Amino acid sequence: MNATSGTEPGGAFTGILSEEARALYLRAVANGGRTASTGPGVARPCAELLELGLLIPDVDDPSTMTVADPSRIAGRLAGQWQEQALSLLMKSSSAPKALQDLSHAYGSMNHRTEPGGLIEYALGVPEINQQIESLVEGAEKEVLTAQPGGSRPLAIIQRIVERDVLLLRRGVQRRTIYQPSARYSAPTRQYVERITEHGAEVRTLAEPFKRLIIVDREVAVIPAQDDNAKAAVVRDPAVVSYLIDSFEGLWIRSIAFPGATEVPQEVISRLRTKILRMMIQGVGHRVIARSLGISERTLARHIAEFREEYESETLFQLGWRMAHHPPHLIAADDMSDDVSLQELEGGGPAHQPQS
């Protein structure tokens, strides 16, 4: 059927009928409600109208058709399509569970397992993402995610938001940790607002952490090398339990992120504290930005504010004045969670899989 677009004129059946079928019906109405079923260009639109019930064969003259009431037809079609939509919705909800055994069989195919352990490796971002998608979509109880870095690409957000909403509607719990820079990304905020409306919990943490995905407390996905081109899919209960404890430690130290546009002052203060500490340790600007998941432009803006606060014309002058008058943000009893330069230098890659 050559259906027309919803922007074209033609009444209630726009998008259901082709223009030829609509024109044939209108000609029949103008002809007193009757039309011939044969003739040049009539067969196809006539068959279309017959299928919907808008034309009915004349009992006395089979070569002639009479028109039916569109309002009555519309009610019947609406009822049929609503039933079909409900049936499709029920199928979509049951699909993950119905195909779970097939998914497990697929997951065991052609994956390398470390001798003596339950660790498989996925190579390359496409394969890693496919593994993650399969695991997350098959979740039955809970998905935990630690997602470092700043804003997430709009294409990724659009792809995962509906998936996560369906998970939440199925009763799967969802907890995610971002870095504070995610609060400045409009697409990420919109994604967070959408999933928190359905019961997800999202927080941000102003310190470096590794990417981590845990599904149903049974399987975890972690980077297997610094450039994230290789991932380890871990099913060993002891290792997964350790990773869950690591996630919970990050969660306790993080701050709630409901997706609101305004960034809480507490988040800003913690981020500025981390920047100041790393500057005092002598960490380079690029490493600071990468480890905190912010752009170098954002870091430069914070440093400019520090220079204004300390009335410093140069970075050397800023460092000298900070050394003699430590910033009030840095409390002596809160230095225990400082990050070493060696740890920061192993920072994040440019291309990263997305959960």
Tab-separated table of C-alpha atoms in Angstrom:
chain	number	residue	atom	x	y	z
A	1	MET	CA	0.000	0.000	0.000
A	2	ASN	CA	1.402	3.401	-0.961
A	3	ALA	CA	0.439	5.362	2.165
A	4	THR	CA	0.713	9.115	2.184
A	5	SER	CA	2.564	11.159	4.805
A	6	GLY	CA	0.784	12.695	7.766
A	7	THR	CA	1.473	16.225	6.521
A	8	GLU	CA	-0.628	15.927	3.351
A	9	PRO	CA	-4.274	17.023	3.184
A	10	GLY	CA	-7.034	14.484	2.984
A	11	GLY	CA	-8.800	14.086	6.312
A	12	ALA	CA	-8.826	11.398	8.978
A	13	PHE	CA	-7.383	8.646	6.770
A	14	THR	CA	-4.188	10.515	5.846
A	15	GLY	CA	-1.340	8.056	6.356
A	16	ILE	CA	-3.707	5.057	5.967
A	17	LEU	CA	-4.937	5.484	2.395
A	18	SER	CA	-2.982	6.245	-0.757
A	19	GLU	CA	-3.951	9.403	-2.629
A	20	GLU	CA	-5.390	7.264	-5.458
A	21	ALA	CA	-7.691	5.383	-3.087
A	22	ARG	CA	-8.814	8.584	-1.389
A	23	ALA	CA	-9.561	10.210	-4.745
A	24	LEU	CA	-11.581	7.165	-5.866
A	25	TYR	CA	-13.667	7.242	-2.661
A	26	LEU	CA	-14.362	10.971	-3.046
A	27	ARG	CA	-15.407	10.471	-6.691
A	28	ALA	CA	-17.787	7.708	-5.583
A	29	VAL	CA	-19.314	10.011	-2.962
A	30	ALA	CA	-19.764	12.724	-5.600
A	31	ASN	CA	-21.415	10.115	-7.864
A	32	GLY	CA	-24.089	9.313	-5.302
A	33	GLY	CA	-22.083	6.717	-3.376
A	34	ARG	CA	-21.396	4.338	-6.278
A	35	THR	CA	-18.371	3.588	-8.475
A	36	ALA	CA	-17.332	1.020	-11.058
A	37	SER	CA	-14.821	-1.610	-9.874
A	38	THR	CA	-13.118	-1.771	-13.245
A	39	GLY	CA	-11.477	0.737	-15.525
A	40	PRO	CA	-8.123	2.441	-16.095
A	41	GLY	CA	-6.254	2.995	-12.804
A	42	VAL	CA	-9.163	1.700	-10.681
A	43	ALA	CA	-8.138	-1.849	-9.721
A	44	ARG	CA	-5.441	-0.993	-7.165
A	45	PRO	CA	-7.205	1.808	-5.233
A	46	CYS	CA	-10.451	-0.188	-5.378
A	47	ALA	CA	-8.727	-3.210	-3.793
A	48	GLU	CA	-7.284	-0.891	-1.118
A	49	LEU	CA	-10.713	0.491	-0.246
A	50	LEU	CA	-12.236	-2.995	-0.245
A	51	GLU	CA	-9.568	-4.205	2.183
A	52	LEU	CA	-10.424	-1.451	4.653
A	53	GLY	CA	-14.160	-1.879	4.143
A	54	LEU	CA	-14.711	1.589	2.688
A	55	LEU	CA	-16.187	0.051	-0.485
A	56	ILE	CA	-18.728	-2.774	-0.542
A	57	PRO	CA	-19.699	-4.789	-3.667
A	58	ASP	CA	-23.235	-4.103	-4.866
A	59	VAL	CA	-25.344	-7.249	-4.384
A	60	ASP	CA	-27.298	-6.699	-7.600
A	61	ASP	CA	-24.335	-5.570	-9.727
A	62	PRO	CA	-20.922	-7.055	-8.740
A	63	SER	CA	-19.144	-4.664	-11.138
A	64	THR	CA	-20.334	-1.724	-9.036
A	65	MET	CA	-19.175	-0.693	-5.547
A	66	THR	CA	-20.992	1.349	-2.907
A	67	VAL	CA	-19.319	3.470	-0.261
A	68	ALA	CA	-19.421	2.661	3.503
A	69	ASP	CA	-19.456	5.082	6.460
A	70	PRO	CA	-15.807	6.081	7.276
A	71	SER	CA	-16.695	6.854	10.927
A	72	ARG	CA	-17.818	3.267	11.513
A	73	ILE	CA	-14.730	1.922	9.724
A	74	ALA	CA	-12.439	4.198	11.765
A	75	GLY	CA	-13.852	2.837	15.016
A	76	ARG	CA	-13.335	-0.737	13.900
A	77	LEU	CA	-9.773	-0.085	12.726
A	78	ALA	CA	-8.886	1.744	15.932
A	79	GLY	CA	-10.060	-1.223	18.004
A	80	GLN	CA	-8.131	-3.724	15.892
A	81	TRP	CA	-4.913	-1.730	15.948
A	82	GLN	CA	-5.119	-1.107	19.691
A	83	GLU	CA	-5.370	-4.853	20.222
A	84	GLN	CA	-2.365	-5.368	17.950
A	85	ALA	CA	-0.397	-2.675	19.798
A	86	LEU	CA	-1.154	-4.298	23.167
A	87	SER	CA	-0.087	-7.667	21.810
A	88	LEU	CA	3.203	-6.207	20.524
A	89	LEU	CA	3.841	-4.468	23.860
A	90	MET	CA	3.383	-7.748	25.731
A	91	LYS	CA	5.731	-9.486	23.304
A	92	SER	CA	8.371	-6.779	23.731
A	93	SER	CA	8.245	-7.156	27.522
A	94	SER	CA	8.645	-10.910	27.409
A	95	ALA	CA	11.295	-11.004	24.650
A	96	PRO	CA	14.434	-10.778	26.893
A	97	LYS	CA	13.305	-13.657	29.120
A	98	ALA	CA	12.028	-15.747	26.213
A	99	LEU	CA	15.396	-15.494	24.443
A	100	GLN	CA	17.568	-15.720	27.545
A	101	ASP	CA	18.735	-19.292	26.902
A	102	LEU	CA	19.638	-18.355	23.314
A	103	SER	CA	21.529	-15.302	24.582
A	104	HIS	CA	23.536	-17.479	26.969
A	105	ALA	CA	24.333	-19.866	24.130
A	106	TYR	CA	25.461	-16.972	21.927
A	107	GLY	CA	27.545	-15.511	24.740
A	108	SER	CA	29.454	-18.781	25.131
A	109	MET	CA	30.344	-18.901	21.423
A	110	ASN	CA	33.889	-18.132	20.339
A	111	HIS	CA	34.909	-16.362	23.554
A	112	ARG	CA	38.320	-16.955	25.049
A	113	THR	CA	38.356	-18.041	28.682
A	114	GLU	CA	41.366	-17.663	30.935
A	115	PRO	CA	42.569	-21.059	32.240
A	116	GLY	CA	41.373	-21.572	35.788
A	117	GLY	CA	39.019	-18.598	35.807
A	118	LEU	CA	35.724	-17.201	34.511
A	119	ILE	CA	37.074	-14.270	32.496
A	120	GLU	CA	36.338	-13.651	28.829
A	121	TYR	CA	37.832	-10.949	26.641
A	122	ALA	CA	36.148	-8.753	24.042
A	123	LEU	CA	38.384	-6.980	21.545
A	124	GLY	CA	37.531	-3.659	19.894
A	125	VAL	CA	34.879	-1.109	20.787
A	126	PRO	CA	32.126	-2.614	18.537
A	127	GLU	CA	32.466	-6.072	20.098
A	128	ILE	CA	32.701	-4.586	23.606
A	129	ASN	CA	29.548	-2.530	23.063
A	130	GLN	CA	27.729	-5.574	21.691
A	131	GLN	CA	28.688	-7.553	24.794
A	132	ILE	CA	27.539	-4.746	27.084
A	133	GLU	CA	24.238	-4.306	25.219
A	134	SER	CA	23.519	-8.028	25.424
A	135	LEU	CA	24.262	-8.184	29.158
A	136	VAL	CA	22.325	-5.031	30.079
A	137	GLU	CA	19.266	-5.877	27.987
A	138	GLY	CA	19.146	-9.325	29.607
A	139	ALA	CA	19.338	-7.948	33.164
A	140	GLU	CA	16.673	-9.240	35.536
A	141	LYS	CA	17.451	-7.505	38.848
A	142	GLU	CA	20.063	-4.744	38.784
A	143	VAL	CA	22.547	-2.822	36.633
A	144	LEU	CA	25.361	-0.831	38.281
A	145	THR	CA	27.468	1.501	36.140
A	146	ALA	CA	30.476	3.707	36.836
A	147	GLN	CA	30.839	5.930	33.763
A	148	PRO	CA	33.874	8.262	33.880
A	149	GLY	CA	34.400	11.152	31.521
A	150	GLY	CA	32.303	14.163	30.712
A	151	SER	CA	29.307	14.543	28.427
A	152	ARG	CA	28.041	11.540	26.485
A	153	PRO	CA	27.404	11.756	22.719
A	154	LEU	CA	23.805	12.538	21.778
A	155	ALA	CA	23.635	9.432	19.570
A	156	ILE	CA	24.576	7.244	22.542
A	157	ILE	CA	22.025	8.974	24.783
A	158	GLN	CA	19.219	8.485	22.256
A	159	ARG	CA	20.133	4.826	21.811
A	160	ILE	CA	20.224	3.850	25.481
A	161	VAL	CA	17.471	5.969	27.047
A	162	GLU	CA	14.560	3.839	25.808
A	163	ARG	CA	16.453	0.665	26.657
A	164	ASP	CA	17.004	1.832	30.234
A	165	VAL	CA	13.393	2.981	30.636
A	166	LEU	CA	12.198	-0.483	29.562
A	167	LEU	CA	14.591	-2.065	32.077
A	168	LEU	CA	13.215	0.113	34.866
A	169	ARG	CA	9.633	-0.671	33.893
A	170	ARG	CA	10.500	-4.368	34.152
A	171	GLY	CA	11.618	-3.760	37.735
A	172	VAL	CA	15.383	-3.762	37.099
A	173	GLN	CA	17.197	-1.406	39.487
A	174	ARG	CA	19.603	1.057	37.852
A	175	ARG	CA	22.383	2.980	39.610
A	176	THR	CA	24.941	5.078	37.724
A	177	ILE	CA	27.937	7.184	38.749
A	178	TYR	CA	29.264	9.982	36.541
A	179	GLN	CA	31.944	12.586	37.045
A	180	PRO	CA	30.706	16.129	37.868
A	181	SER	CA	31.337	17.387	34.332
A	182	ALA	CA	28.319	15.316	33.210
A	183	ARG	CA	26.122	17.882	34.976
A	184	TYR	CA	27.138	20.482	32.368
A	185	SER	CA	25.965	18.337	29.417
A	186	ALA	CA	22.378	19.030	28.301
A	187	PRO	CA	21.882	15.590	26.620
A	188	THR	CA	23.217	13.811	29.717
A	189	ARG	CA	20.962	15.868	32.009
A	190	GLN	CA	17.941	15.008	29.858
A	191	TYR	CA	18.861	11.322	29.959
A	192	VAL	CA	19.278	11.428	33.752
A	193	GLU	CA	15.951	13.247	34.224
A	194	ARG	CA	14.188	10.641	32.092
A	195	ILE	CA	15.546	7.560	33.863
A	196	THR	CA	15.270	9.020	37.387
A	197	GLU	CA	11.573	9.645	36.698
A	198	HIS	CA	11.275	5.860	36.368
A	199	GLY	CA	13.195	5.049	39.549
A	200	ALA	CA	16.869	5.061	38.543
A	201	GLU	CA	19.474	6.635	40.821
A	202	VAL	CA	22.338	8.726	39.445
A	203	ARG	CA	25.214	10.390	41.302
A	204	THR	CA	28.456	12.185	40.481
A	205	LEU	CA	31.875	11.743	42.066
A	206	ALA	CA	34.659	14.325	41.822
A	207	GLU	CA	37.560	11.897	41.671
A	208	PRO	CA	39.054	9.595	39.046
A	209	PHE	CA	37.562	6.117	38.710
A	210	LYS	CA	37.578	3.326	36.149
A	211	ARG	CA	34.679	2.303	33.944
A	212	LEU	CA	32.681	-0.514	35.521
A	213	ILE	CA	29.422	-2.295	34.646
A	214	ILE	CA	27.885	-4.953	36.906
A	215	VAL	CA	24.750	-6.888	35.879
A	216	ASP	CA	22.612	-8.800	38.387
A	217	ARG	CA	25.644	-9.036	40.728
A	218	GLU	CA	26.762	-11.986	38.613
A	219	VAL	CA	28.819	-10.542	35.762
A	220	ALA	CA	31.012	-7.441	35.438
A	221	VAL	CA	32.659	-5.671	32.506
A	222	ILE	CA	35.908	-3.791	33.134
A	223	PRO	CA	38.630	-2.310	30.882
A	224	ALA	CA	41.448	-4.755	30.152
A	225	GLN	CA	43.875	-2.143	28.838
A	226	ASP	CA	44.355	1.603	29.104
A	227	ASP	CA	42.912	2.533	25.698
A	228	ASN	CA	39.684	0.580	26.405
A	229	ALA	CA	40.124	-1.390	23.173
A	230	LYS	CA	39.964	-4.590	25.205
A	231	ALA	CA	37.459	-5.439	27.929
A	232	ALA	CA	37.238	-8.268	30.437
A	233	VAL	CA	33.857	-9.897	31.071
A	234	VAL	CA	34.159	-11.328	34.570
A	235	ARG	CA	31.885	-14.010	36.011
A	236	ASP	CA	34.062	-15.223	38.862
A	237	PRO	CA	31.924	-14.721	42.030
A	238	ALA	CA	34.849	-13.592	44.184
A	239	VAL	CA	36.015	-10.982	41.674
A	240	VAL	CA	32.485	-9.739	41.008
A	241	SER	CA	31.895	-9.403	44.765
A	242	TYR	CA	35.086	-7.347	45.066
A	243	LEU	CA	33.979	-5.082	42.214
A	244	ILE	CA	30.556	-4.622	43.823
A	245	ASP	CA	32.274	-3.483	47.040
A	246	SER	CA	34.382	-1.069	44.975
A	247	PHE	CA	31.259	0.367	43.336
A	248	GLU	CA	29.511	0.776	46.696
A	249	GLY	CA	32.545	2.674	47.997
A	250	LEU	CA	32.321	5.083	45.061
A	251	TRP	CA	28.552	5.374	45.555
A	252	ILE	CA	28.866	6.369	49.213
A	253	ARG	CA	31.292	9.176	48.353
A	254	SER	CA	29.193	10.516	45.462
A	255	ILE	CA	26.498	13.222	45.323
A	256	ALA	CA	22.957	12.791	44.000
A	257	PHE	CA	22.405	13.933	40.413
A	258	PRO	CA	18.677	14.203	39.544
A	259	GLY	CA	19.409	15.809	36.178
A	260	ALA	CA	18.613	19.368	37.296
A	261	THR	CA	20.129	22.219	35.291
A	262	GLU	CA	21.607	23.996	38.315
A	263	VAL	CA	24.875	22.475	39.568
A	264	PRO	CA	24.904	22.221	43.398
A	265	GLN	CA	27.507	24.344	45.174
A	266	GLU	CA	28.790	21.235	46.938
A	267	VAL	CA	29.664	19.689	43.568
A	268	ILE	CA	31.445	22.836	42.411
A	269	SER	CA	33.397	23.062	45.684
A	270	ARG	CA	34.540	19.441	45.499
A	271	LEU	CA	35.598	19.805	41.876
A	272	ARG	CA	37.573	22.970	42.637
A	273	THR	CA	39.195	21.234	45.616
A	274	LYS	CA	40.375	18.374	43.404
A	275	ILE	CA	41.767	20.830	40.858
A	276	LEU	CA	43.660	22.758	43.541
A	277	ARG	CA	45.120	19.606	45.078
A	278	MET	CA	46.405	18.332	41.760
A	279	MET	CA	47.869	21.735	40.902
A	280	ILE	CA	49.702	21.784	44.244
A	281	GLN	CA	51.016	18.275	43.503
A	282	GLY	CA	52.365	19.540	40.184
A	283	VAL	CA	50.015	17.552	37.940
A	284	GLY	CA	49.822	18.843	34.369
A	285	HIS	CA	46.682	20.584	33.145
A	286	ARG	CA	45.897	17.973	30.503
A	287	VAL	CA	46.118	15.167	33.065
A	288	ILE	CA	43.930	17.111	35.522
A	289	ALA	CA	41.232	17.665	32.891
A	290	ARG	CA	41.330	14.054	31.735
A	291	SER	CA	41.218	12.560	35.229
A	292	LEU	CA	38.277	14.746	36.311
A	293	GLY	CA	36.378	14.286	33.051
A	294	ILE	CA	36.331	17.978	32.150
A	295	SER	CA	37.536	19.839	29.080
A	296	GLU	CA	40.766	21.814	29.162
A	297	ARG	CA	38.691	24.935	28.459
A	298	THR	CA	36.620	24.324	31.612
A	299	LEU	CA	39.803	23.735	33.602
A	300	ALA	CA	41.252	26.979	32.248
A	301	ARG	CA	38.145	28.830	33.428
A	302	HIS	CA	38.546	27.470	36.964
A	303	ILE	CA	42.242	28.365	36.991
A	304	ALA	CA	41.389	31.884	35.811
A	305	GLU	CA	39.039	32.185	38.791
A	306	PHE	CA	41.826	30.989	41.108
A	307	ARG	CA	44.202	33.599	39.652
A	308	GLU	CA	41.605	36.300	40.198
A	309	GLU	CA	41.030	35.121	43.767
A	310	TYR	CA	44.778	35.207	44.520
A	311	GLU	CA	45.364	38.366	42.443
A	312	SER	CA	48.005	36.546	40.390
A	313	GLU	CA	49.114	37.517	36.913
A	314	THR	CA	50.923	34.231	36.123
A	315	LEU	CA	50.630	30.572	37.042
A	316	PHE	CA	54.007	30.751	38.771
A	317	GLN	CA	52.781	33.599	40.924
A	318	LEU	CA	49.556	31.683	41.628
A	319	GLY	CA	51.506	28.598	42.726
A	320	TRP	CA	53.793	30.645	44.976
A	321	ARG	CA	50.875	32.382	46.703
A	322	MET	CA	48.919	29.114	47.051
A	323	ALA	CA	51.979	27.479	48.660
A	324	HIS	CA	52.238	30.263	51.246
A	325	HIS	CA	48.483	30.610	51.778
A	326	PRO	CA	46.777	27.228	51.154
A	327	PRO	CA	43.214	27.538	49.816
A	328	HIS	CA	40.504	27.316	52.434
A	329	LEU	CA	38.822	24.548	50.408
A	330	ILE	CA	41.593	22.104	51.296
A	331	ALA	CA	41.244	20.846	54.854
A	332	ALA	CA	44.213	19.112	56.454
A	333	ASP	CA	42.103	16.213	57.668
A	334	ASP	CA	40.682	15.572	54.182
A	335	MET	CA	43.914	14.870	52.296
A	336	SER	CA	43.627	11.101	52.672
A	337	ASP	CA	41.817	10.694	49.369
A	338	ASP	CA	44.446	12.549	47.322
A	339	VAL	CA	45.282	10.899	44.033
A	340	SER	CA	48.897	10.161	43.242
A	341	LEU	CA	50.526	11.520	40.106
A	342	GLN	CA	51.355	7.991	38.986
A	343	GLU	CA	47.686	6.997	39.142
A	344	LEU	CA	46.587	10.092	37.235
A	345	GLU	CA	49.118	9.554	34.456
A	346	GLY	CA	47.306	6.332	33.563
A	347	GLY	CA	44.182	8.365	32.756
A	348	GLY	CA	41.352	7.847	30.326
A	349	PRO	CA	41.463	7.060	26.627
A	350	ALA	CA	40.014	8.993	23.764
A	351	HIS	CA	37.718	6.178	22.551
A	352	GLN	CA	35.623	4.469	25.177
A	353	PRO	CA	32.840	1.886	25.128
A	354	GLN	CA	29.456	3.123	26.319
A	355	SER	CA	27.086	1.377	28.686
